CSV table of C-alpha atoms and ligand atoms in Angstrom, one decimal:
chain,number,residue,atom,x,y,z
A,283,UNK,CA,39.7,153.5,97.5
A,284,UNK,CA,41.6,152.8,100.7
A,285,UNK,CA,42.1,149.1,100.3
A,286,UNK,CA,43.7,149.5,96.8
A,287,UNK,CA,46.1,152.1,98.2
A,288,UNK,CA,46.9,149.7,101.0
A,289,UNK,CA,47.6,147.0,98.4
A,290,UNK,CA,49.9,149.4,96.5
A,291,UNK,CA,51.8,150.2,99.7
A,292,UNK,CA,52.0,146.5,100.5
A,293,UNK,CA,53.5,145.8,97.1
A,294,UNK,CA,56.1,148.6,97.3
A,295,UNK,CA,57.1,147.4,100.8
A,296,UNK,CA,57.2,143.7,99.8
A,297,UNK,CA,59.2,144.3,96.6
A,298,UNK,CA,61.7,146.3,98.7
A,299,UNK,CA,62.0,143.5,101.2
A,300,UNK,CA,62.5,140.9,98.4
A,301,UNK,CA,65.3,142.8,96.9
A,302,UNK,CA,66.9,143.4,100.3
A,303,UNK,CA,66.9,139.7,101.1
A,304,UNK,CA,70.6,138.6,101.0
A,305,UNK,CA,70.2,134.9,101.3
A,306,UNK,CA,67.8,132.2,100.2
A,307,UNK,CA,66.7,131.8,103.8
A,308,UNK,CA,66.0,135.5,104.2
A,309,UNK,CA,64.1,135.5,100.9
A,310,UNK,CA,61.9,132.6,102.1
A,311,UNK,CA,61.1,134.6,105.3
A,312,UNK,CA,59.9,137.5,103.2
A,313,UNK,CA,57.8,135.1,101.1
A,314,UNK,CA,56.2,133.7,104.3
A,315,UNK,CA,55.6,137.2,105.6
A,316,UNK,CA,53.7,138.4,102.6
A,317,UNK,CA,52.5,135.3,100.7
A,318,UNK,CA,52.3,132.7,103.4
A,319,UNK,CA,49.1,131.4,105.0
A,320,UNK,CA,49.4,134.1,107.6
A,321,UNK,CA,51.0,136.7,105.3
A,322,UNK,CA,49.9,140.2,104.8
A,323,UNK,CA,48.6,139.7,101.3
A,324,UNK,CA,46.7,136.6,102.2
A,325,UNK,CA,45.0,138.6,105.0
A,326,UNK,CA,43.9,141.1,102.5
A,327,UNK,CA,42.4,138.4,100.2
A,328,UNK,CA,40.7,136.8,103.2
A,329,UNK,CA,39.0,140.2,103.8
A,330,UNK,CA,37.5,140.2,100.3
A,331,UNK,CA,34.4,138.5,101.6
A,332,UNK,CA,33.6,141.4,103.8
A,333,UNK,CA,33.6,143.8,100.9
A,334,UNK,CA,30.5,144.9,99.0
A,335,UNK,CA,29.8,143.1,95.7
A,336,UNK,CA,30.6,146.3,93.8
A,337,UNK,CA,34.0,146.7,95.5
A,338,UNK,CA,35.0,143.0,95.3
A,339,UNK,CA,36.0,142.7,91.5
A,340,UNK,CA,38.4,145.7,91.5
A,341,UNK,CA,40.0,144.7,94.8
A,342,UNK,CA,40.2,141.1,93.7
A,343,UNK,CA,41.9,142.1,90.5
A,344,UNK,CA,44.3,144.4,92.2
A,345,UNK,CA,45.3,141.9,94.8
A,346,UNK,CA,45.9,139.2,92.1
A,347,UNK,CA,48.1,141.7,90.3
A,348,UNK,CA,50.0,142.3,93.5
A,349,UNK,CA,50.4,138.6,94.1
A,350,UNK,CA,51.7,138.0,90.6
A,351,UNK,CA,54.1,140.9,90.8
A,352,UNK,CA,55.4,139.6,94.1
A,353,UNK,CA,55.7,136.0,92.8
A,354,UNK,CA,57.6,137.2,89.7
A,355,UNK,CA,60.0,139.3,91.8
A,356,UNK,CA,60.4,136.4,94.3
A,357,UNK,CA,61.4,134.0,91.5
A,358,UNK,CA,63.8,136.5,90.0
A,359,UNK,CA,65.5,137.2,93.3
A,360,UNK,CA,65.6,133.4,94.1
A,361,UNK,CA,67.4,132.8,90.8
A,362,UNK,CA,69.8,135.6,91.5
A,363,UNK,CA,70.6,134.4,95.0
A,364,UNK,CA,70.9,130.7,94.1
A,365,UNK,CA,73.4,131.4,91.3
A,366,UNK,CA,75.3,133.7,93.7
A,367,UNK,CA,75.3,130.8,96.2
A,368,UNK,CA,76.5,128.4,93.6
A,369,UNK,CA,79.3,130.7,92.5
A,370,UNK,CA,80.4,131.1,96.1
A,371,UNK,CA,80.4,127.4,96.6
A,372,UNK,CA,82.4,126.8,93.4
A,373,UNK,CA,84.9,129.4,94.5
A,374,UNK,CA,85.2,127.9,98.0
A,375,UNK,CA,85.6,124.4,96.8
A,376,UNK,CA,87.9,125.1,93.8
A,377,UNK,CA,91.1,123.0,93.5
A,378,UNK,CA,94.2,124.9,92.8
A,379,UNK,CA,95.8,122.7,90.2
A,380,UNK,CA,99.0,124.8,90.3
A,381,UNK,CA,99.8,123.7,93.9
A,382,UNK,CA,102.8,121.3,94.1
A,383,UNK,CA,101.7,117.7,94.5
A,384,UNK,CA,102.5,115.8,97.8
A,385,UNK,CA,105.5,113.6,97.0
A,386,UNK,CA,105.0,110.0,98.1
A,387,UNK,CA,108.3,108.1,98.4
A,388,UNK,CA,108.4,105.0,96.3
A,389,UNK,CA,109.9,101.7,97.5
A,390,UNK,CA,112.4,99.9,95.3
A,391,UNK,CA,114.4,96.7,95.3
A,392,UNK,CA,117.0,96.4,98.1
A,393,UNK,CA,120.5,97.2,97.1
A,394,UNK,CA,121.5,93.5,97.5
A,395,UNK,CA,118.8,92.5,95.1
A,396,UNK,CA,119.8,95.2,92.6
A,397,UNK,CA,123.4,94.1,92.6
A,398,UNK,CA,122.4,90.4,92.3
A,399,UNK,CA,120.3,91.3,89.3
A,400,UNK,CA,123.1,93.2,87.7
A,401,UNK,CA,125.5,90.2,88.2
A,402,UNK,CA,122.9,87.8,86.9
A,403,UNK,CA,122.4,90.0,83.8
A,404,UNK,CA,126.1,89.9,82.9
A,405,UNK,CA,126.1,86.1,82.9
A,406,UNK,CA,122.7,85.7,81.2
A,407,UNK,CA,124.2,87.8,78.5
A,408,UNK,CA,127.0,85.2,78.2
A,409,UNK,CA,124.4,82.4,77.7
A,410,UNK,CA,124.3,81.1,81.3
A,411,UNK,CA,121.1,80.0,82.8
A,412,UNK,CA,119.9,80.1,86.5
A,413,UNK,CA,119.9,77.0,88.7
A,414,UNK,CA,118.5,76.9,92.2
A,415,UNK,CA,118.6,74.3,95.0
A,416,UNK,CA,117.6,73.8,98.6
A,417,UNK,CA,118.9,76.0,101.4
A,418,UNK,CA,118.6,73.1,103.8
A,419,UNK,CA,121.1,70.7,102.3
A,420,UNK,CA,122.6,67.3,102.7
A,421,UNK,CA,126.2,67.1,103.9
A,422,UNK,CA,126.8,65.0,100.8
A,423,UNK,CA,126.1,67.8,98.4
A,424,UNK,CA,127.5,70.6,100.5
A,425,UNK,CA,130.8,68.9,101.3
A,426,UNK,CA,131.4,65.3,100.3
A,427,UNK,CA,130.7,65.5,96.6
A,428,UNK,CA,132.7,68.8,96.6
A,429,UNK,CA,135.8,66.8,97.7
A,430,UNK,CA,135.9,67.9,101.3
A,431,UNK,CA,137.7,65.3,103.4
A,432,UNK,CA,135.8,64.2,106.5
A,433,UNK,CA,138.1,66.1,108.7
A,434,UNK,CA,137.8,69.4,106.8
A,435,UNK,CA,137.5,72.3,109.2
A,436,UNK,CA,134.5,73.8,107.4
A,437,UNK,CA,132.5,70.7,108.4
A,438,UNK,CA,132.9,71.5,112.1
A,439,UNK,CA,129.8,72.4,114.0
A,440,UNK,CA,131.6,75.6,114.9
A,441,UNK,CA,131.6,76.7,111.2
A,442,UNK,CA,128.4,75.2,109.9
A,443,UNK,CA,124.8,75.3,111.1
A,444,UNK,CA,123.6,71.6,111.4
A,445,UNK,CA,119.8,71.1,111.3
A,446,UNK,CA,120.0,67.3,112.0
A,447,UNK,CA,122.9,65.2,112.9
A,448,UNK,CA,122.2,61.5,112.6
A,449,UNK,CA,125.8,60.4,113.2
A,450,UNK,CA,126.1,62.2,116.5
A,451,UNK,CA,122.9,60.9,117.9
A,452,UNK,CA,120.8,63.4,119.9
A,453,UNK,CA,120.5,66.8,118.3
A,454,UNK,CA,122.5,69.4,120.2
A,455,UNK,CA,124.9,66.8,121.8
A,456,UNK,CA,127.8,68.9,120.5
A,457,UNK,CA,129.7,66.0,119.0
A,458,UNK,CA,131.4,66.8,115.7
A,459,UNK,CA,129.2,65.5,112.8
A,460,UNK,CA,130.8,63.1,110.4
A,461,UNK,CA,128.0,61.1,108.6
A,462,UNK,CA,126.9,61.7,105.1
A,463,UNK,CA,123.3,61.9,106.0
A,464,UNK,CA,123.8,65.0,108.1
A,465,UNK,CA,121.4,67.9,107.2
A,466,UNK,CA,122.7,71.4,107.3
A,467,UNK,CA,122.1,74.9,106.1
A,468,UNK,CA,124.2,75.2,103.0
A,469,UNK,CA,127.4,77.1,103.4
A,470,UNK,CA,127.7,78.0,99.7
A,471,UNK,CA,125.6,77.4,96.6
A,472,UNK,CA,128.2,74.9,95.1
A,473,UNK,CA,125.9,72.0,96.1
A,474,UNK,CA,123.4,73.3,93.4
A,475,UNK,CA,126.2,72.7,90.9
A,476,UNK,CA,126.7,69.1,92.1
A,477,UNK,CA,122.9,68.6,91.8
A,478,UNK,CA,122.9,70.0,88.2
A,479,UNK,CA,125.9,67.9,87.1
A,480,UNK,CA,124.2,64.8,88.5
A,481,UNK,CA,121.2,65.3,86.2
A,482,UNK,CA,122.6,67.1,83.2
A,483,UNK,CA,125.3,66.2,80.8
A,484,UNK,CA,127.7,69.0,79.5
A,485,UNK,CA,127.7,71.5,78.1
A,486,UNK,CA,126.7,73.2,81.3
A,487,UNK,CA,126.7,77.0,81.8
A,488,UNK,CA,124.9,77.8,85.0
A,489,UNK,CA,124.7,80.6,87.6
A,490,UNK,CA,123.6,79.7,91.1
A,491,UNK,CA,122.3,82.6,93.2
A,492,UNK,CA,120.9,82.0,96.7
A,493,UNK,CA,121.1,82.5,100.4
A,494,UNK,CA,123.9,80.7,102.4
A,495,UNK,CA,124.7,80.3,106.1
A,496,UNK,CA,127.9,80.2,108.0
A,497,UNK,CA,128.5,80.1,111.7
A,498,UNK,CA,130.2,83.5,111.8
A,499,UNK,CA,129.6,86.4,114.2
A,500,UNK,CA,128.3,89.4,112.3
A,501,UNK,CA,131.1,92.0,112.0
A,502,UNK,CA,132.1,94.6,109.3
A,503,UNK,CA,133.2,91.9,106.9
A,504,UNK,CA,131.1,88.8,107.9
A,505,UNK,CA,127.4,88.0,108.1
A,506,UNK,CA,126.1,84.6,109.3
A,507,UNK,CA,123.6,84.7,106.5
A,508,UNK,CA,124.4,86.2,103.1
A,509,UNK,CA,123.7,86.0,99.4
A,510,UNK,CA,126.0,84.1,97.1
A,511,UNK,CA,126.3,83.8,93.4
A,512,UNK,CA,128.3,81.0,92.0
A,513,UNK,CA,128.9,80.0,88.4
A,514,UNK,CA,129.8,76.7,86.7
A,515,UNK,CA,130.9,75.9,83.2
A,516,UNK,CA,131.6,72.4,82.0
A,517,UNK,CA,132.3,71.8,78.3
A,518,UNK,CA,134.9,70.4,75.9
A,519,UNK,CA,138.2,72.2,75.9
A,520,UNK,CA,137.5,74.8,78.6
A,521,UNK,CA,140.8,76.2,80.0
A,522,UNK,CA,141.9,78.6,82.7
A,523,UNK,CA,142.1,81.3,79.9
A,524,UNK,CA,138.3,81.0,79.5
A,525,UNK,CA,137.9,81.5,83.3
A,526,UNK,CA,140.2,84.5,83.2
A,527,UNK,CA,138.5,86.1,80.2
A,528,UNK,CA,135.0,85.5,81.7
A,529,UNK,CA,135.9,87.1,85.1
A,530,UNK,CA,137.8,90.0,83.5
A,531,UNK,CA,134.6,90.8,81.6
A,532,UNK,CA,132.5,90.4,84.7
A,533,UNK,CA,134.7,92.8,86.7
A,534,UNK,CA,134.5,95.5,84.1
A,535,UNK,CA,130.8,95.1,83.6
A,536,UNK,CA,130.1,95.4,87.3
A,537,UNK,CA,132.8,97.8,88.6
A,538,UNK,CA,133.4,99.8,85.4
A,539,UNK,CA,135.7,99.7,82.3
A,540,UNK,CA,138.7,101.2,84.1
A,541,UNK,CA,138.9,98.5,86.8
A,542,UNK,CA,141.3,95.6,86.5
A,543,UNK,CA,141.1,92.0,87.9
A,544,UNK,CA,144.1,90.2,89.4
A,545,UNK,CA,144.3,86.4,90.0
A,546,UNK,CA,146.2,85.1,93.1
A,547,UNK,CA,146.9,81.4,93.6
A,548,UNK,CA,144.6,79.9,96.3
A,549,UNK,CA,143.2,76.6,97.5
A,550,UNK,CA,139.6,75.1,97.3
A,551,UNK,CA,138.9,71.4,97.8
A,552,UNK,CA,136.7,71.3,94.6
A,553,UNK,CA,138.9,73.3,92.2
A,554,UNK,CA,142.5,72.7,90.9
A,555,UNK,CA,144.2,75.0,90.2
A,556,UNK,CA,142.3,77.6,92.3
A,557,UNK,CA,142.6,81.4,92.5
A,558,UNK,CA,141.2,84.3,94.4
A,559,UNK,CA,140.3,87.3,92.3
A,560,UNK,CA,140.9,90.9,93.3
A,561,UNK,CA,139.6,94.1,91.7
A,562,UNK,CA,141.7,97.2,91.5
A,563,UNK,CA,140.7,99.7,94.2
A,564,UNK,CA,138.2,102.2,92.9
A,565,UNK,CA,139.3,104.9,95.3
A,566,UNK,CA,143.1,104.9,94.9
A,567,UNK,CA,143.2,103.0,91.5
A,568,UNK,CA,146.0,100.7,92.7
A,569,UNK,CA,148.2,103.2,94.6
A,570,UNK,CA,147.1,102.0,98.0
A,571,UNK,CA,144.7,103.7,100.4
A,572,UNK,CA,142.8,103.0,103.6
A,573,UNK,CA,139.8,101.4,101.8
A,574,UNK,CA,142.1,98.7,100.2
A,575,UNK,CA,144.3,98.6,103.3
A,576,UNK,CA,147.2,100.0,101.3
A,577,UNK,CA,147.3,97.1,98.8
A,578,UNK,CA,145.6,98.7,95.9
A,579,UNK,CA,143.4,95.6,95.5
A,580,UNK,CA,140.1,94.3,96.9
A,581,UNK,CA,139.3,90.6,97.1
A,582,UNK,CA,136.0,89.8,95.4
A,583,UNK,CA,135.7,86.1,94.6
A,584,UNK,CA,137.1,82.6,94.6
A,585,UNK,CA,137.4,80.4,91.5
A,586,UNK,CA,139.3,77.6,89.8
A,587,UNK,CA,139.2,74.7,87.3
A,588,UNK,CA,136.7,72.0,88.5
A,589,UNK,CA,138.7,69.2,90.2
A,590,UNK,CA,138.5,65.9,88.4
A,591,UNK,CA,137.6,64.3,91.8
A,592,UNK,CA,134.3,66.2,91.7
A,593,UNK,CA,133.5,64.8,88.2
A,594,UNK,CA,133.9,61.3,89.7
A,595,UNK,CA,131.0,61.9,92.1
A,596,UNK,CA,128.7,63.0,89.3
A,597,UNK,CA,129.7,60.7,86.5
A,598,UNK,CA,131.2,63.2,84.1
A,599,UNK,CA,134.2,62.0,82.0
A,600,UNK,CA,137.2,64.1,83.0
A,601,UNK,CA,139.1,63.0,79.9
A,602,UNK,CA,136.5,64.6,77.7
A,603,UNK,CA,135.3,67.6,79.7
A,604,UNK,CA,136.9,70.4,81.7
A,605,UNK,CA,135.3,73.3,83.4
A,606,UNK,CA,135.6,76.2,85.8
A,607,UNK,CA,133.7,77.5,88.8
A,608,UNK,CA,133.6,80.7,90.7
A,609,UNK,CA,131.7,82.1,93.7
A,610,UNK,CA,131.2,85.5,95.2
A,611,UNK,CA,129.3,87.2,98.1
A,612,UNK,CA,126.8,89.7,96.8
A,613,UNK,CA,126.8,91.8,100.0
A,614,UNK,CA,130.6,92.1,99.7
A,615,UNK,CA,130.4,93.1,96.0
A,616,UNK,CA,127.7,95.7,96.9
A,617,UNK,CA,129.9,97.1,99.8
A,618,UNK,CA,132.9,97.4,97.5
A,619,UNK,CA,131.0,99.0,94.6
A,620,UNK,CA,129.4,101.6,96.9
A,621,UNK,CA,132.2,102.0,99.4
A,622,UNK,CA,130.0,100.7,102.3
A,623,UNK,CA,132.4,100.2,105.3
A,624,UNK,CA,130.3,97.6,107.2
A,625,UNK,CA,128.3,94.7,105.7
A,626,UNK,CA,125.8,95.0,108.6
A,627,UNK,CA,124.7,98.4,107.4
A,628,UNK,CA,123.0,96.7,104.4
A,629,UNK,CA,120.6,94.9,106.7
A,630,UNK,CA,119.7,97.5,109.3
A,631,UNK,CA,116.8,99.1,107.4
A,632,UNK,CA,118.5,102.5,107.2
A,633,UNK,CA,116.3,104.6,104.9
A,634,UNK,CA,119.3,105.8,103.0
A,635,UNK,CA,119.8,102.3,101.7
A,636,UNK,CA,116.2,102.0,100.8
A,637,UNK,CA,116.1,105.2,98.6
A,638,UNK,CA,117.0,105.0,95.0
A,639,UNK,CA,120.7,105.0,94.2
B,179,LIG,N1,132.3,77.8,97.1
B,179,LIG,C1,133.3,78.8,97.4
B,179,LIG,C2,133.0,79.5,98.7
B,179,LIG,O1,131.8,79.6,99.1
B,179,LIG,C3,133.5,79.7,96.3
B,179,LIG,C4,134.1,79.1,95.1
B,179,LIG,C5,133.2,78.6,94.2
B,179,LIG,C6,135.4,78.9,95.0
B,179,LIG,C7,133.7,78.0,93.0
B,179,LIG,C8,135.9,78.3,93.8
B,179,LIG,C9,135.1,77.9,92.9
B,179,LIG,O2,133.8,80.1,99.3
């Protein structure tokens, strides 16, 4: 029977086309060509009506078998192709976990903050506590109560930034300020110590970190704004030996156990006696080199026994209490510790200072 043979041929041809389809799209095209509304098999089925009633059942059965065979083959090929497509996609999108990661640079505390924290840690370890005060300060706390006479050169408008000058009348008139109500940017953190002594009775063990301002032109060893850490101890029977022992300990903690401290007589209005402290040069170890300008020593701080005149301003009994104070510039300590030749380098945003030390 011709039509059955045609159906067989159609099945062979369609099965071959299905297995030859290499993609889901190609497979769908084959499906449409044979099983779609205008497909070849559909055309055969449509022709059934024209057959004689005797022929119809056999042809109908045969064409249903062909349809089923094609649909089964179609599904099988579809499953094959879609799992191949999935595998290809997985392979293409795979993450190679063995590739090295992209390193993102991490920020960290600025060197000045790191050194300040180290210094603070040393004194916290000795039982000091932190005291803070205003950066815009009264002349009284910055100078007067620290025993600076009215004519002291540090009070000159060429040395100190004045914010408001009541005694000289108009701001910016250029006249030398003299009145106690003058407002200025503090030139050291010593005024914080006066404020604490005013409020608190001894024993006092405090450390005063903070920003200070001086009318200096920035150069390798000066900054018009820098970070200071000062300390104050007031208690019964405090002697210069306590000051010396404390600062010896501090020098070794910050610079290393092999470094030594040296005390040189000096003058400060608010301490008597006063000294400047040097640390032995870390490069030549005292022999003298370019870094220490041939002296073997590097100056790091000022200190002394609190002058009884200061106690008079804050109402502490100088017969009962004695004490010492010291003050240092953090930028200078950082520069000495890391052999930085110019303080300005600390502030220029050079990435080498921002990476971890
Ligand atoms: N206040 C001084 C300065 O800024 C430092 C200092 C503090 C000196 C305490 C002696 C005692 O230079």
